[in-house]
CSV table of C-alpha atoms and ligand atoms in Angstrom, one decimal:
chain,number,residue,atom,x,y,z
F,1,UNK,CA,-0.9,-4.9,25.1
F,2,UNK,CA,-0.1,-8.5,23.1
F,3,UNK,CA,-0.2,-8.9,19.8
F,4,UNK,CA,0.4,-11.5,17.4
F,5,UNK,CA,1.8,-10.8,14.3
F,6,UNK,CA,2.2,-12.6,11.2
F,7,UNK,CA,5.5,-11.7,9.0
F,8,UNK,CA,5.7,-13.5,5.4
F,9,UNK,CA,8.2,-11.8,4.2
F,10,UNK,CA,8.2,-13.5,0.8
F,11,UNK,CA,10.6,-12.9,-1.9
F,12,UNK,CA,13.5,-11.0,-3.8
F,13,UNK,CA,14.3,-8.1,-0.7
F,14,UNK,CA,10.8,-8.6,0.9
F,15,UNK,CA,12.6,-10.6,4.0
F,16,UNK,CA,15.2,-7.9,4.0
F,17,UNK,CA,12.8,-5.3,4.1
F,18,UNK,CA,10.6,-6.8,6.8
F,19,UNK,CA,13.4,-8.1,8.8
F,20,UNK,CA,14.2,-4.0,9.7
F,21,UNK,CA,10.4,-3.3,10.9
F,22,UNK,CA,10.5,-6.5,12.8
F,23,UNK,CA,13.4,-5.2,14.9
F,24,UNK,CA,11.7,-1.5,15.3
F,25,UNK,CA,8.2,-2.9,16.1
F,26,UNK,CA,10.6,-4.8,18.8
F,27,UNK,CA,11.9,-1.6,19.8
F,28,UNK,CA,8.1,-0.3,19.8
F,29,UNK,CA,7.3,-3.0,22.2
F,30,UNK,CA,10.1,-2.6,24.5
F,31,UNK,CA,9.7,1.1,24.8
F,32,UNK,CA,6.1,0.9,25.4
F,33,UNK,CA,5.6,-2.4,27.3
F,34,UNK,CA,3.3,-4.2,24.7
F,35,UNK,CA,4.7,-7.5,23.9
F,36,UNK,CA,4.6,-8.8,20.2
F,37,UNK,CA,4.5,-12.0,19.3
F,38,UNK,CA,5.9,-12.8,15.6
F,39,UNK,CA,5.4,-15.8,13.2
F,40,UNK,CA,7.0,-16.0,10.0
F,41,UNK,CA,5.2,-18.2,6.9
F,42,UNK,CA,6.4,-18.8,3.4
F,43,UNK,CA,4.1,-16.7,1.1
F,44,UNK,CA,4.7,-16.3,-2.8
F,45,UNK,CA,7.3,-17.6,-4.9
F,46,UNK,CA,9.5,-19.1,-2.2
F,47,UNK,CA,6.1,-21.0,-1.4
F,48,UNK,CA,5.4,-22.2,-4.5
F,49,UNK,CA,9.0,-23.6,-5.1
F,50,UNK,CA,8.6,-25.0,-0.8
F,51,UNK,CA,4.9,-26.2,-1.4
F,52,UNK,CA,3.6,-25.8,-4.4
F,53,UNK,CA,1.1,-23.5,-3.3
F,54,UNK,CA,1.9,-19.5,-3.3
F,55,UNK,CA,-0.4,-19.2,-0.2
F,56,UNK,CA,-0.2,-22.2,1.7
F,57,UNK,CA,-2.9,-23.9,3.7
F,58,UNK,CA,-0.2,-23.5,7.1
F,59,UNK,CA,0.4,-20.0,6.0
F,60,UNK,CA,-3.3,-19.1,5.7
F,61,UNK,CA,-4.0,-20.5,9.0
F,62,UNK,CA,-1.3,-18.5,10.9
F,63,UNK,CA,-2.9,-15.5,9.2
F,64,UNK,CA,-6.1,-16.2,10.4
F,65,UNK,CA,-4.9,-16.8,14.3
F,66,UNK,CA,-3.0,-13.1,14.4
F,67,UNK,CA,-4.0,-9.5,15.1
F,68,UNK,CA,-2.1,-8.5,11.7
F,69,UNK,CA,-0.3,-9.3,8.8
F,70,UNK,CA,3.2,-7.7,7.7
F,71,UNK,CA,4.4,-8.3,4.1
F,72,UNK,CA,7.3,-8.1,2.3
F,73,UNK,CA,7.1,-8.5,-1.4
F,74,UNK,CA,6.5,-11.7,-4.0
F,75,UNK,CA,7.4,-12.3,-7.2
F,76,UNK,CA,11.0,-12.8,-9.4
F,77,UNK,CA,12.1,-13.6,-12.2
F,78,UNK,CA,12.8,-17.2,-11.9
F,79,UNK,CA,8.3,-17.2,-10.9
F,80,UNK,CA,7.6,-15.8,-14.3
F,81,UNK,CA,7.4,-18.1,-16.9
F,82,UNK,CA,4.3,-17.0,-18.9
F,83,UNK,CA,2.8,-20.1,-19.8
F,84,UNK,CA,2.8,-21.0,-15.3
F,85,UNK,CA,-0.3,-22.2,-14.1
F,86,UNK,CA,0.7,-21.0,-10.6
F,87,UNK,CA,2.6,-17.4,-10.0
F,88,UNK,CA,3.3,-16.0,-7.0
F,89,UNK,CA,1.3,-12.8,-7.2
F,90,UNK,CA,-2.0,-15.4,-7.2
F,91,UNK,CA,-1.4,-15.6,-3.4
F,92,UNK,CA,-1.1,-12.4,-2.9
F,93,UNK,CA,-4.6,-12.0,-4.5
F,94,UNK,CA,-6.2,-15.2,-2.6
F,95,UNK,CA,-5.1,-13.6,0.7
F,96,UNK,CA,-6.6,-10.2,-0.2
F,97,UNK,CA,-9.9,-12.1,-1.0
F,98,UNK,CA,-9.4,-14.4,1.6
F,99,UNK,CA,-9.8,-11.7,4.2
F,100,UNK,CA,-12.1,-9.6,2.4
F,101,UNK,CA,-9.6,-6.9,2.2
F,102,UNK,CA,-11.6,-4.2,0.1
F,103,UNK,CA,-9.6,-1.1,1.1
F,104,UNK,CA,-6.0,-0.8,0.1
F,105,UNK,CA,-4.2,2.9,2.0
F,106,UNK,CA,-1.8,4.8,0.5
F,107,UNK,CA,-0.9,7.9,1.9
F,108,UNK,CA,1.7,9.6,-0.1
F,109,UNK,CA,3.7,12.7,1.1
F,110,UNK,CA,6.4,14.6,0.0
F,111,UNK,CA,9.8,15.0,1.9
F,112,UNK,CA,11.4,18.3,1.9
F,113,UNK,CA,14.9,17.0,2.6
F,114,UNK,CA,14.6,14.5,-0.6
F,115,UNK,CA,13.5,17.6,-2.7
F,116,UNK,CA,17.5,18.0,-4.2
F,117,UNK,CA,16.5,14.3,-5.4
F,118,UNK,CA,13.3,14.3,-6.6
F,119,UNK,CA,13.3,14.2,-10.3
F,120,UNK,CA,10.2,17.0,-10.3
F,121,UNK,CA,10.7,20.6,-9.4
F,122,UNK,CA,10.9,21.4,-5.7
F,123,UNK,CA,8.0,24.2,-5.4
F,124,UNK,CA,5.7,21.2,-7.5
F,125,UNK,CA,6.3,19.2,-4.0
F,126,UNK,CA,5.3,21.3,-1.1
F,127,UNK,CA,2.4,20.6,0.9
F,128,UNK,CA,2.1,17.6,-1.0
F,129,UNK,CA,0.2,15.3,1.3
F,130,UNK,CA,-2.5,12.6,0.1
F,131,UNK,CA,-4.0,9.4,0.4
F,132,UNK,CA,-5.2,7.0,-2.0
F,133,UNK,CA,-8.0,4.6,-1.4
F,134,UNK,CA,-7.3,2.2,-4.1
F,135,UNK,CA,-10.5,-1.0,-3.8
F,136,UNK,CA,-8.6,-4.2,-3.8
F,137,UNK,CA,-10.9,-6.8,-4.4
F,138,UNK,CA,-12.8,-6.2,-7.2
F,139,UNK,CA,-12.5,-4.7,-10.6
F,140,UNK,CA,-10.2,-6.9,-13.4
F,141,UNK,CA,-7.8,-8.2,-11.0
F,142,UNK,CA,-10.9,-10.6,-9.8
F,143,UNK,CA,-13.6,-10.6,-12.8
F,144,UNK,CA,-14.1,-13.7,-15.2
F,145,UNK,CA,-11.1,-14.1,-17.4
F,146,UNK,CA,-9.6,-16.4,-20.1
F,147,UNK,CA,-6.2,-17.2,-20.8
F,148,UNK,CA,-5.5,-19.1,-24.2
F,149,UNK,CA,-2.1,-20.0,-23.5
F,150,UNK,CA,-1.7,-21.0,-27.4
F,151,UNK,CA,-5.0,-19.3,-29.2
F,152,UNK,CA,-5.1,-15.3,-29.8
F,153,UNK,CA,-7.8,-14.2,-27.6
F,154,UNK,CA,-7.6,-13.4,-24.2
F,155,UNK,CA,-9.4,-11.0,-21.4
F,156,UNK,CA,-10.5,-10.2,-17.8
F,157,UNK,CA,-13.5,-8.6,-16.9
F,158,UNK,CA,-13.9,-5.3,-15.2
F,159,UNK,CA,-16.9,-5.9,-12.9
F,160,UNK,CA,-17.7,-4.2,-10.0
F,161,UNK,CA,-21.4,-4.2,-7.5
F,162,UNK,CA,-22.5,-1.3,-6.5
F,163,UNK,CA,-21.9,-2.6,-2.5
F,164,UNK,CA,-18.5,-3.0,-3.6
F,165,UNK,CA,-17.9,0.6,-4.5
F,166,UNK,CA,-20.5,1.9,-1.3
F,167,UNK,CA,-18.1,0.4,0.9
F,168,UNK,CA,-14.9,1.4,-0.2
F,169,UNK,CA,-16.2,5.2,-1.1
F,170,UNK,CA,-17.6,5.1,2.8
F,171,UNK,CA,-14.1,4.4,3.9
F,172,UNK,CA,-12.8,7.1,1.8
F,173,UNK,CA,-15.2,9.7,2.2
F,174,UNK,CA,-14.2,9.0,6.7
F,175,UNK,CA,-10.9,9.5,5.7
F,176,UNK,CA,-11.8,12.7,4.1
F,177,UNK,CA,-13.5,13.5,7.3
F,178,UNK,CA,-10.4,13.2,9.7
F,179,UNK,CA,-8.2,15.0,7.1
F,180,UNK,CA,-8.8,18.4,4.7
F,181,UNK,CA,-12.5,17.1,3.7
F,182,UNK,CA,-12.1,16.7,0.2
F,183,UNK,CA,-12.6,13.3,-2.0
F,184,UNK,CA,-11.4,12.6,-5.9
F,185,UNK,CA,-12.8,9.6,-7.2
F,186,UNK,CA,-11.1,8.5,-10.0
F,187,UNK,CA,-12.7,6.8,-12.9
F,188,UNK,CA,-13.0,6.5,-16.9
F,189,UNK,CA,-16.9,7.2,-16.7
F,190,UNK,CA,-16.4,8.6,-20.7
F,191,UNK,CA,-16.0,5.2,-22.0
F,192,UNK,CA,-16.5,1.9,-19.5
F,193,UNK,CA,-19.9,0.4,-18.0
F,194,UNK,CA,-18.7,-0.2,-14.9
F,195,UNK,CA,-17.0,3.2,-14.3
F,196,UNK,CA,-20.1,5.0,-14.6
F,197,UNK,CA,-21.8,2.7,-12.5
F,198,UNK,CA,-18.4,3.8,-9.9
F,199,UNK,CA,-19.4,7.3,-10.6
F,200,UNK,CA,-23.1,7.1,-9.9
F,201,UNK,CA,-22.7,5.2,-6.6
F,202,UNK,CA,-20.2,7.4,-5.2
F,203,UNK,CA,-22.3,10.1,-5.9
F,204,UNK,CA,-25.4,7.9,-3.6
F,205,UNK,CA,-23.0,7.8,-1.0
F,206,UNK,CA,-22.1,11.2,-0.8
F,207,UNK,CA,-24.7,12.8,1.4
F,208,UNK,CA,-24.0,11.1,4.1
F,209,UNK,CA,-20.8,13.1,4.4
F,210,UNK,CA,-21.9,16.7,3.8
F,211,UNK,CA,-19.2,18.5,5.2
F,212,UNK,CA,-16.5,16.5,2.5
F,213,UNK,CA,-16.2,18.0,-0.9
F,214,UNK,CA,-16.5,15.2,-3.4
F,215,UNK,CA,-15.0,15.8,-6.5
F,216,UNK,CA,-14.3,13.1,-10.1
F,217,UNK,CA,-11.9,12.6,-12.2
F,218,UNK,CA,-11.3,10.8,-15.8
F,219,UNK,CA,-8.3,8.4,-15.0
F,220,UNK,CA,-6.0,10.1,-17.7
F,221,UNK,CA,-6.1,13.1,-17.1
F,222,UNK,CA,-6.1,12.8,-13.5
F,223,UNK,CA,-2.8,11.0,-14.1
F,224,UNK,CA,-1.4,14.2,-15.6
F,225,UNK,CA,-2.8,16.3,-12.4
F,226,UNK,CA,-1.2,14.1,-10.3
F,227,UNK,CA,2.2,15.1,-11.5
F,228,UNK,CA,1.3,18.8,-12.5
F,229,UNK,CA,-0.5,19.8,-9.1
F,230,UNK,CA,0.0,17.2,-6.4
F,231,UNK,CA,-1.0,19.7,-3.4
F,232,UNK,CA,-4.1,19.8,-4.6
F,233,UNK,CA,-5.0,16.6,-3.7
F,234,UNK,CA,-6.5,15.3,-0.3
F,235,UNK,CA,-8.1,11.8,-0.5
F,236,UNK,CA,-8.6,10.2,-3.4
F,237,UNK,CA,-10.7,6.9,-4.0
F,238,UNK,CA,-10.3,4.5,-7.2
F,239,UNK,CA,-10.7,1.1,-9.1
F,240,UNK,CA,-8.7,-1.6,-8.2
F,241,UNK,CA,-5.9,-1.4,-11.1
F,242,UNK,CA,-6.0,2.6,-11.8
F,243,UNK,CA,-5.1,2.8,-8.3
F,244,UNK,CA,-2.0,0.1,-8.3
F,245,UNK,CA,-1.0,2.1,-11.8
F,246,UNK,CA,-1.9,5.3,-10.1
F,247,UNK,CA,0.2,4.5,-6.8
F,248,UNK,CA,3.3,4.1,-8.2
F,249,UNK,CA,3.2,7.4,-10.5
F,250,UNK,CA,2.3,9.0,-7.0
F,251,UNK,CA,5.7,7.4,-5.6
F,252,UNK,CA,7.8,9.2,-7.6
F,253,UNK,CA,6.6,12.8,-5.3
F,254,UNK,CA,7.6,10.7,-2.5
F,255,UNK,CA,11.1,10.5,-4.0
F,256,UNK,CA,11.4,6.8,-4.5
F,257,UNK,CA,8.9,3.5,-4.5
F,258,UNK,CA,10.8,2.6,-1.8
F,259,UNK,CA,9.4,5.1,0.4
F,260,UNK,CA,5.5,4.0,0.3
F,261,UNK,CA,4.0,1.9,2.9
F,262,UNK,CA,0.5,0.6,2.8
F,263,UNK,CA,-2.3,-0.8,4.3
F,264,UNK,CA,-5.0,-3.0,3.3
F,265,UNK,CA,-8.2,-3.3,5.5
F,266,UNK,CA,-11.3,-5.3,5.9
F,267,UNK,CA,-14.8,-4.0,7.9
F,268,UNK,CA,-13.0,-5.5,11.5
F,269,UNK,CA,-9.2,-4.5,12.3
F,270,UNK,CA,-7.3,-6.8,11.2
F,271,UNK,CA,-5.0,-6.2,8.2
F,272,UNK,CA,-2.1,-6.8,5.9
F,273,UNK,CA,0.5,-4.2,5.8
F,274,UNK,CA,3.4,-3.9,3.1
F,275,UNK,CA,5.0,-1.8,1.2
F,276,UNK,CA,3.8,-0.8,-2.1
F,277,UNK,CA,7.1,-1.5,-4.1
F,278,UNK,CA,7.7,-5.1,-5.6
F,279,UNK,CA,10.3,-7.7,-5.0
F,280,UNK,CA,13.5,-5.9,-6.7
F,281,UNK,CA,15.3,-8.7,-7.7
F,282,UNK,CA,18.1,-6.7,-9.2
F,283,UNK,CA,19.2,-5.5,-5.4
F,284,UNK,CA,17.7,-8.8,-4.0
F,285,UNK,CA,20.0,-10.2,-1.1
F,286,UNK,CA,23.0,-7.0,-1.0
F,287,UNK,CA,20.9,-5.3,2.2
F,288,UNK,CA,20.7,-2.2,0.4
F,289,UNK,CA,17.2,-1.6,-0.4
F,290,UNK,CA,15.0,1.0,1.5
F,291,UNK,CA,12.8,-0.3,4.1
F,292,UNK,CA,11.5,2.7,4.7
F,293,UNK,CA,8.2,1.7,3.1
F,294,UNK,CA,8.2,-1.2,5.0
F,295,UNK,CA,9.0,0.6,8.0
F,296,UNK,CA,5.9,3.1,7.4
F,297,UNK,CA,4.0,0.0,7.0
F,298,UNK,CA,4.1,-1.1,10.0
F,299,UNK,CA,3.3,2.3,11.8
F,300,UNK,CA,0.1,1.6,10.1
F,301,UNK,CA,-0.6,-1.7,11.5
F,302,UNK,CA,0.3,0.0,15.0
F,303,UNK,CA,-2.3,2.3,14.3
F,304,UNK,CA,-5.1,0.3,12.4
F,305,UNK,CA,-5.0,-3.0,13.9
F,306,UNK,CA,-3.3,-2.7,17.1
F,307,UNK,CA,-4.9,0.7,17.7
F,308,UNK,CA,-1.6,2.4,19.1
F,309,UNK,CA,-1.7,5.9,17.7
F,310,UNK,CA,0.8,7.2,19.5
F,311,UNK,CA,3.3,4.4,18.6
F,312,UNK,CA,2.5,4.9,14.9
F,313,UNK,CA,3.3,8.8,15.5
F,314,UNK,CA,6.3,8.3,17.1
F,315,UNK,CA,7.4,5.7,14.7
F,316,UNK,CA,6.4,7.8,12.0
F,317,UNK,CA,8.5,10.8,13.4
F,318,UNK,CA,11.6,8.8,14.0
F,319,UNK,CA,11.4,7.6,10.0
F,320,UNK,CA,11.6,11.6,9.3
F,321,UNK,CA,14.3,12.2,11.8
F,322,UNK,CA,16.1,9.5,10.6
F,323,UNK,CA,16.1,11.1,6.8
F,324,UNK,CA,16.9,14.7,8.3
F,325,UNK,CA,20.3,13.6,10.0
F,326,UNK,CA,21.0,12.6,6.5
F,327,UNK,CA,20.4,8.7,6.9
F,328,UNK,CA,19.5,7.6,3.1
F,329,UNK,CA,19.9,4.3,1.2
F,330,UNK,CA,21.1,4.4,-2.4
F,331,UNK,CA,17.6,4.9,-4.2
F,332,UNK,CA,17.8,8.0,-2.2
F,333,UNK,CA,21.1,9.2,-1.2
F,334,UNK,CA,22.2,11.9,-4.2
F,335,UNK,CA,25.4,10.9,-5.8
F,336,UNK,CA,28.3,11.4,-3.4
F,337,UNK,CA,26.7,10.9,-0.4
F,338,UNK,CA,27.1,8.4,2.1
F,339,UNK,CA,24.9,5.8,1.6
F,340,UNK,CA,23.4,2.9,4.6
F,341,UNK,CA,22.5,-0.7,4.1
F,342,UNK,CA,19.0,-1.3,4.8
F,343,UNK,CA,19.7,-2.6,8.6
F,344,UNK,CA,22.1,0.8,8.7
F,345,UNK,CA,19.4,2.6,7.8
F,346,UNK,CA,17.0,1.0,10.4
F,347,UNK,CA,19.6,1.5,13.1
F,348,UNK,CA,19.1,5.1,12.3
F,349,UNK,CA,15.8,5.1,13.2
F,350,UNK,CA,15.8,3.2,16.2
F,351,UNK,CA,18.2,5.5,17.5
F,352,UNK,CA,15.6,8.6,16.6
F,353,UNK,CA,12.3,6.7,18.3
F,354,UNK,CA,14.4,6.2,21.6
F,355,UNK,CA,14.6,10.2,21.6
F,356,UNK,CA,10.6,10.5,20.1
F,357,UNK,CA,9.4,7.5,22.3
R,1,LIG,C1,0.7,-4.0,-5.6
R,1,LIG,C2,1.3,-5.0,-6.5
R,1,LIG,C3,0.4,-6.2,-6.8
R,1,LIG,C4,-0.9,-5.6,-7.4
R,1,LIG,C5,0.9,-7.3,-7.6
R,1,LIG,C6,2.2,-7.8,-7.1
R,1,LIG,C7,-0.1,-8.4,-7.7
R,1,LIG,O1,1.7,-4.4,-7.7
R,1,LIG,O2,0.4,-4.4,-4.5
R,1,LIG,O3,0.6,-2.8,-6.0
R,1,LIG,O4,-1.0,-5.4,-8.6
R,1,LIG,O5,-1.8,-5.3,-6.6
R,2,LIG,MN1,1.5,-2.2,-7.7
């Protein structure tokens, strides 16, 4: 098949990280006779200081002439001067909108061979194997707000519609479906407005997916759950900021935030795929972050937008072989061991997907 895919790799190790799944959906391509087209686009803080614009009008338009979006990460240091009218993460928020991207993925797992790492207790990891459904257009990252740069008052709004939530609990509860048929929804239904109205809509929805065991949960102490009894969990469906805060908690079962890919999807196919970590501008520019989120990111857009299954698998499979012949960067490796760059690393796997593919 041909594809077209858009790569804004943005800033801090985002162009580092996406420059390793380029070269493996390459590999993809060549193994499986699809040809990819790529076109790269300045997108967040490297934008603004190019443009002016975090998500420029070029950049937008090469975004909507593709099949899919791969992104790094935005943001640094030198981009967040409080008192800035324009920040990099704003582009990252007008392309979510832009495309109506409601549903953000996040499958977390657990890797055995990453166990001696983890900072939680091994037997707490197995069969650890979820995904989050976090809504990404809505809630207080998008409600009215005020900023008083100089004056002591401040808020956003936490609004959501009940279409909103119908449409993101639909794409979680068919997730359920394909996987161990139970749904979490995660809310604070005890104490705001528009979790209960969450709550009560979810609940509508649910009959139309009888055979998927819906259950809810108060935000905090779901938070504690999600540390003390991860296997429990199948799919799990939340608010637009308990599920970014949520997310990254979850990332520590996976070993690392490096490890976490993601995918954010609209009703058609078409969709933006990064990795959920940020910019890291403390490693930015040595090669040595992980791109294995990154890398998992894009086995999702093989599988979502470009509807190449087996691709995904097989890139998916050559990520774990990689790990298991000992391949690790340094927010992985255990101390002592020999550590890879991130193109090292990506080697690694290209190597395992010529065996897999
Ligand atoms: C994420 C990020 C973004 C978010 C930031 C960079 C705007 O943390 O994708 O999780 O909060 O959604
Ligand atoms: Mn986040």
């Amino acid at each position: 098949m041909q594809a077209t895919i858009t790569v804004l790799g943005g800033d801090g190790i985002g162009p580092e990280v996406t420059a390793v799944a380029v070269a493996l959906l390459q590999e993809v391509a060549a193994l499986g006779g699809h040809t990819f087209t790529f076109q790269e686009a300045l997108f967040g803080g490297c934008a603004i200081d190019a443009t002016g614009d975090p998500f420029p009008t070029e950049t937008r338009s090469l975004c909507e002439n593709c099949d899919a979006v791969l992104l790094g990460a935005v943001g640094g240091p030198q981009w967040s001067d409080p008192s800035a009218k324009v920040r990099p993460e704003q582009g990252l928020l007008r392309l979510r909108q832009h495309f109506g991207l409601f549903a953000n993925l996040r499958p977390v797992r657990t890797y055995p061979m990453l166990a001696g790492h983890a900072p939680l207790r091994a037997e707490l990891l197995e069969g650890v194997d979820m995904l989050f459904v976090r809504e990404l257009t809505g809630g207080a990252y998008f409600g009215a707000r005020q900023e008083q740069g100089d004056g002591d008052t401040a808020y956003d709004t936490m609004i959501y519609t009940v279409p909103e939530v119908q449409r993101v609990a639909r794409v979680a509860f068919r997730a359920a479906q394909t996987r161990r048929k139970h749904l979490t929804s995660v809310d604070k239904a005890n104490v705001l407005a528009s979790s209960r109205l969450w709550r009560r809509t979810v609940e509508q929805v649910a009959p139309e997916f009888p055979d998927v065991r819906l259950d809810h949960a108060l935000v905090d102490s779901f938070a504690m759950q999600l540390i003390r009894t991860p296997s429990r969990f199948d799919v799990i469906v939340t608010e637009n900021m308990f599920g970014d805060i949520l997310t990254d908690e979850a990332a520590v079962l996976a070993g690392s935030l490096g490890m976490l890919p993601s995918a954010s999807l609209g009703e058609g196919t078409f969709g933006v795929y990064e990795p959920i970590h940020g910019s890291a501008p403390d490693i930015a520019g040595k090669g040595i972050a992980n791109p294995t989120g990154t890398i998992l990111s894009a086995a999702l857009l093989l599988r979502y937008s470009l509807n190449l299954a087996e691709e995904a698998a097989a890139l998916e499979s050559a990520v774990i072989k990689a790990l298991e012949s000992g391949a690790r960067t340094a927010d992985i490796a255990e101390s002592g061991a020999p550590v890879l760059s991130s193109a090292e690393f990506g080697e690694r796997v290209r190597v395992a997907l010529r065996k897999v593919g």
